[in-house]
C-alpha positions as CSV (number, residue, x, y, z in Angstrom):
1,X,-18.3,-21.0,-20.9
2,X,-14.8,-19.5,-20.6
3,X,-13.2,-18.0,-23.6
4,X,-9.6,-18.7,-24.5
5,X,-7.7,-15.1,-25.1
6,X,-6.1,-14.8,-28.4
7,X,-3.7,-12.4,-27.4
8,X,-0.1,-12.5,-28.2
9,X,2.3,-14.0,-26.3
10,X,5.9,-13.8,-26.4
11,X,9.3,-16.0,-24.6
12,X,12.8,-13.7,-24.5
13,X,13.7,-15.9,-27.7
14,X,10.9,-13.9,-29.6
15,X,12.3,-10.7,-29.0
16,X,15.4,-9.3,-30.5
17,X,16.1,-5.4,-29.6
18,X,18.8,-4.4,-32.4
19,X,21.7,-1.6,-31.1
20,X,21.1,1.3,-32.7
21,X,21.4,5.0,-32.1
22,X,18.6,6.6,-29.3
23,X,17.2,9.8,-28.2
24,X,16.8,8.4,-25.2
25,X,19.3,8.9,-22.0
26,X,20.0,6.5,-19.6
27,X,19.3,8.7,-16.3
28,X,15.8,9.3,-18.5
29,X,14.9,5.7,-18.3
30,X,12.4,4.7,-15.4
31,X,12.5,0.9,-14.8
32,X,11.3,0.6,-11.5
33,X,8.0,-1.5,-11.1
34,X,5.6,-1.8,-7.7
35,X,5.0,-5.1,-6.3
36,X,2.8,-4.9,-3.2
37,X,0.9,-1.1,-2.9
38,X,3.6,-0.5,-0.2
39,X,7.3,-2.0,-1.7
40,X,8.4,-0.3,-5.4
41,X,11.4,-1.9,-6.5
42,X,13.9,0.1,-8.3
43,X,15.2,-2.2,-10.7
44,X,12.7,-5.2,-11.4
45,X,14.6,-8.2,-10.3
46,X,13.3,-10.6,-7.6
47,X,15.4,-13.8,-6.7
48,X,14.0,-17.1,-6.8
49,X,13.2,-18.1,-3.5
50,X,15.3,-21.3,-4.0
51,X,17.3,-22.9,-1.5
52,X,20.3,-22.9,-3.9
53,X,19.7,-19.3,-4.8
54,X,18.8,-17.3,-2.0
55,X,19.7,-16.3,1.5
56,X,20.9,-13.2,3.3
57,X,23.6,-12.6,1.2
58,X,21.8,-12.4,-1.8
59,X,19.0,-10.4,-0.4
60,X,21.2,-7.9,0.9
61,X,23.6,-7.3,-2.4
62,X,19.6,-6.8,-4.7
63,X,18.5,-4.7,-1.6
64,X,20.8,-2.5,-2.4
65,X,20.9,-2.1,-5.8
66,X,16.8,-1.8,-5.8
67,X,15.8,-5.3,-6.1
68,X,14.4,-8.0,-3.7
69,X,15.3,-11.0,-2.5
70,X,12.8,-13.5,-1.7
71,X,14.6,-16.2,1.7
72,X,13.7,-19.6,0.4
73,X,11.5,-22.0,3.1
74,X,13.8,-25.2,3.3
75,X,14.7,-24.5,6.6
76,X,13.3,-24.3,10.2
77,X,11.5,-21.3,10.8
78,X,14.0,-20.0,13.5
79,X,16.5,-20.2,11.0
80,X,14.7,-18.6,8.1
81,X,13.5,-15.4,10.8
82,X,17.4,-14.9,11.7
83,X,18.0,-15.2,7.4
84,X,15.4,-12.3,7.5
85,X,17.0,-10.3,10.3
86,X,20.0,-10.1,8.9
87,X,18.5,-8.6,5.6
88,X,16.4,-6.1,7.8
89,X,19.6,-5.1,9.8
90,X,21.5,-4.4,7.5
91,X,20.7,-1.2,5.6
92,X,23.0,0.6,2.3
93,X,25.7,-1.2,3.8
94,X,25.3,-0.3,7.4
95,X,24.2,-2.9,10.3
96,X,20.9,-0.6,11.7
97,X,20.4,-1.6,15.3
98,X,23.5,-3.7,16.2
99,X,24.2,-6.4,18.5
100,X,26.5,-4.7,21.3
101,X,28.4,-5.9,23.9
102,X,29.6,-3.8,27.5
103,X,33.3,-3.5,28.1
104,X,32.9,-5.7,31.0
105,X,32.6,-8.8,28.7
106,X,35.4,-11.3,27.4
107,X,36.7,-12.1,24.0
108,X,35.7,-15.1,24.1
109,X,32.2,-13.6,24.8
110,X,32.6,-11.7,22.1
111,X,33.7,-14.6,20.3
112,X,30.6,-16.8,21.2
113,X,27.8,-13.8,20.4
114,X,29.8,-13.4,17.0
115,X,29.1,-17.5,16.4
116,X,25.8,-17.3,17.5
117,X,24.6,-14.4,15.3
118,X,26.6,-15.3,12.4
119,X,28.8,-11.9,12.5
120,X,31.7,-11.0,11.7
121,X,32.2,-8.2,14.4
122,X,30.4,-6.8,17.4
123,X,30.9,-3.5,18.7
124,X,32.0,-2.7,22.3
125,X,29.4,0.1,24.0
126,X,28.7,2.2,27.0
127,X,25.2,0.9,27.8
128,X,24.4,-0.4,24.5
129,X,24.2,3.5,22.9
130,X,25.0,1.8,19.3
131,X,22.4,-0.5,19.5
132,X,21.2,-3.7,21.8
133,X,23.1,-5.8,23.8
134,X,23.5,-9.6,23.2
135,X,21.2,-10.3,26.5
């Protein structure tokens, strides 16, 4: 028969940390945690994967301040796949592996690639150096 464990448990409304003086520095603190044997988070905050609480956006800005942000599922997959290809583009700020277009193309094909990916610029290439073209 299973046993039920006596151990303590505590809510954040059980804990009260008082300010006081500490030997301790802030640069000496370690806080990251590992989630999977192959993704350690910096700081331990994971989003709720919440259709009200995260997308791309979201996942991006905790990215990059160590966290991770988990793309809620209320949505076709297509659309949640480009959510998660925006959040693996884009990398400390930096779009890795950009939609290009040649210098052949329009503005207003510039204009619809921009609508279609959801960006707000698209860089104008030789051959696609910076990254891959739209087609």
């Amino acid at each position: 028969m299973a046993r039920i464990s006596e151990k303590i448990g505590l809510t954040f409304d059980d804990v009260l940390l008082l300010p006081a003086h500490s030997q301790v520095l802030p640069r000496d603190v370690d806080v990251s945690t590992i989630i999977t044997p192959d993704i350690k988070l910096n700081i331990p905050i994971v989003s709720s994967a919440m259709d009200t609480v995260t997308l791309s956006r979201l996942a991006i800005a905790l990215a990059r301040q160590g966290g991770i942000g988990v793309i809620h599922k209320n949505m076709s997959p297509e659309v949640q796949a480009g959510e998660v290809d925006k959040v693996k583009r884009s990398e400390s700020g930096m779009i890795v592996d950009p939609i290009t277009l040649p210098p052949d193309r329009t503005i207003g094909d510039a204009l619809a690639v921009m609508a279609k990916f959801s960006i707000s610029g698209i860089p104008i290439t030789q051959e696609g150096k910076a990254g891959r073209h739209s087609d």
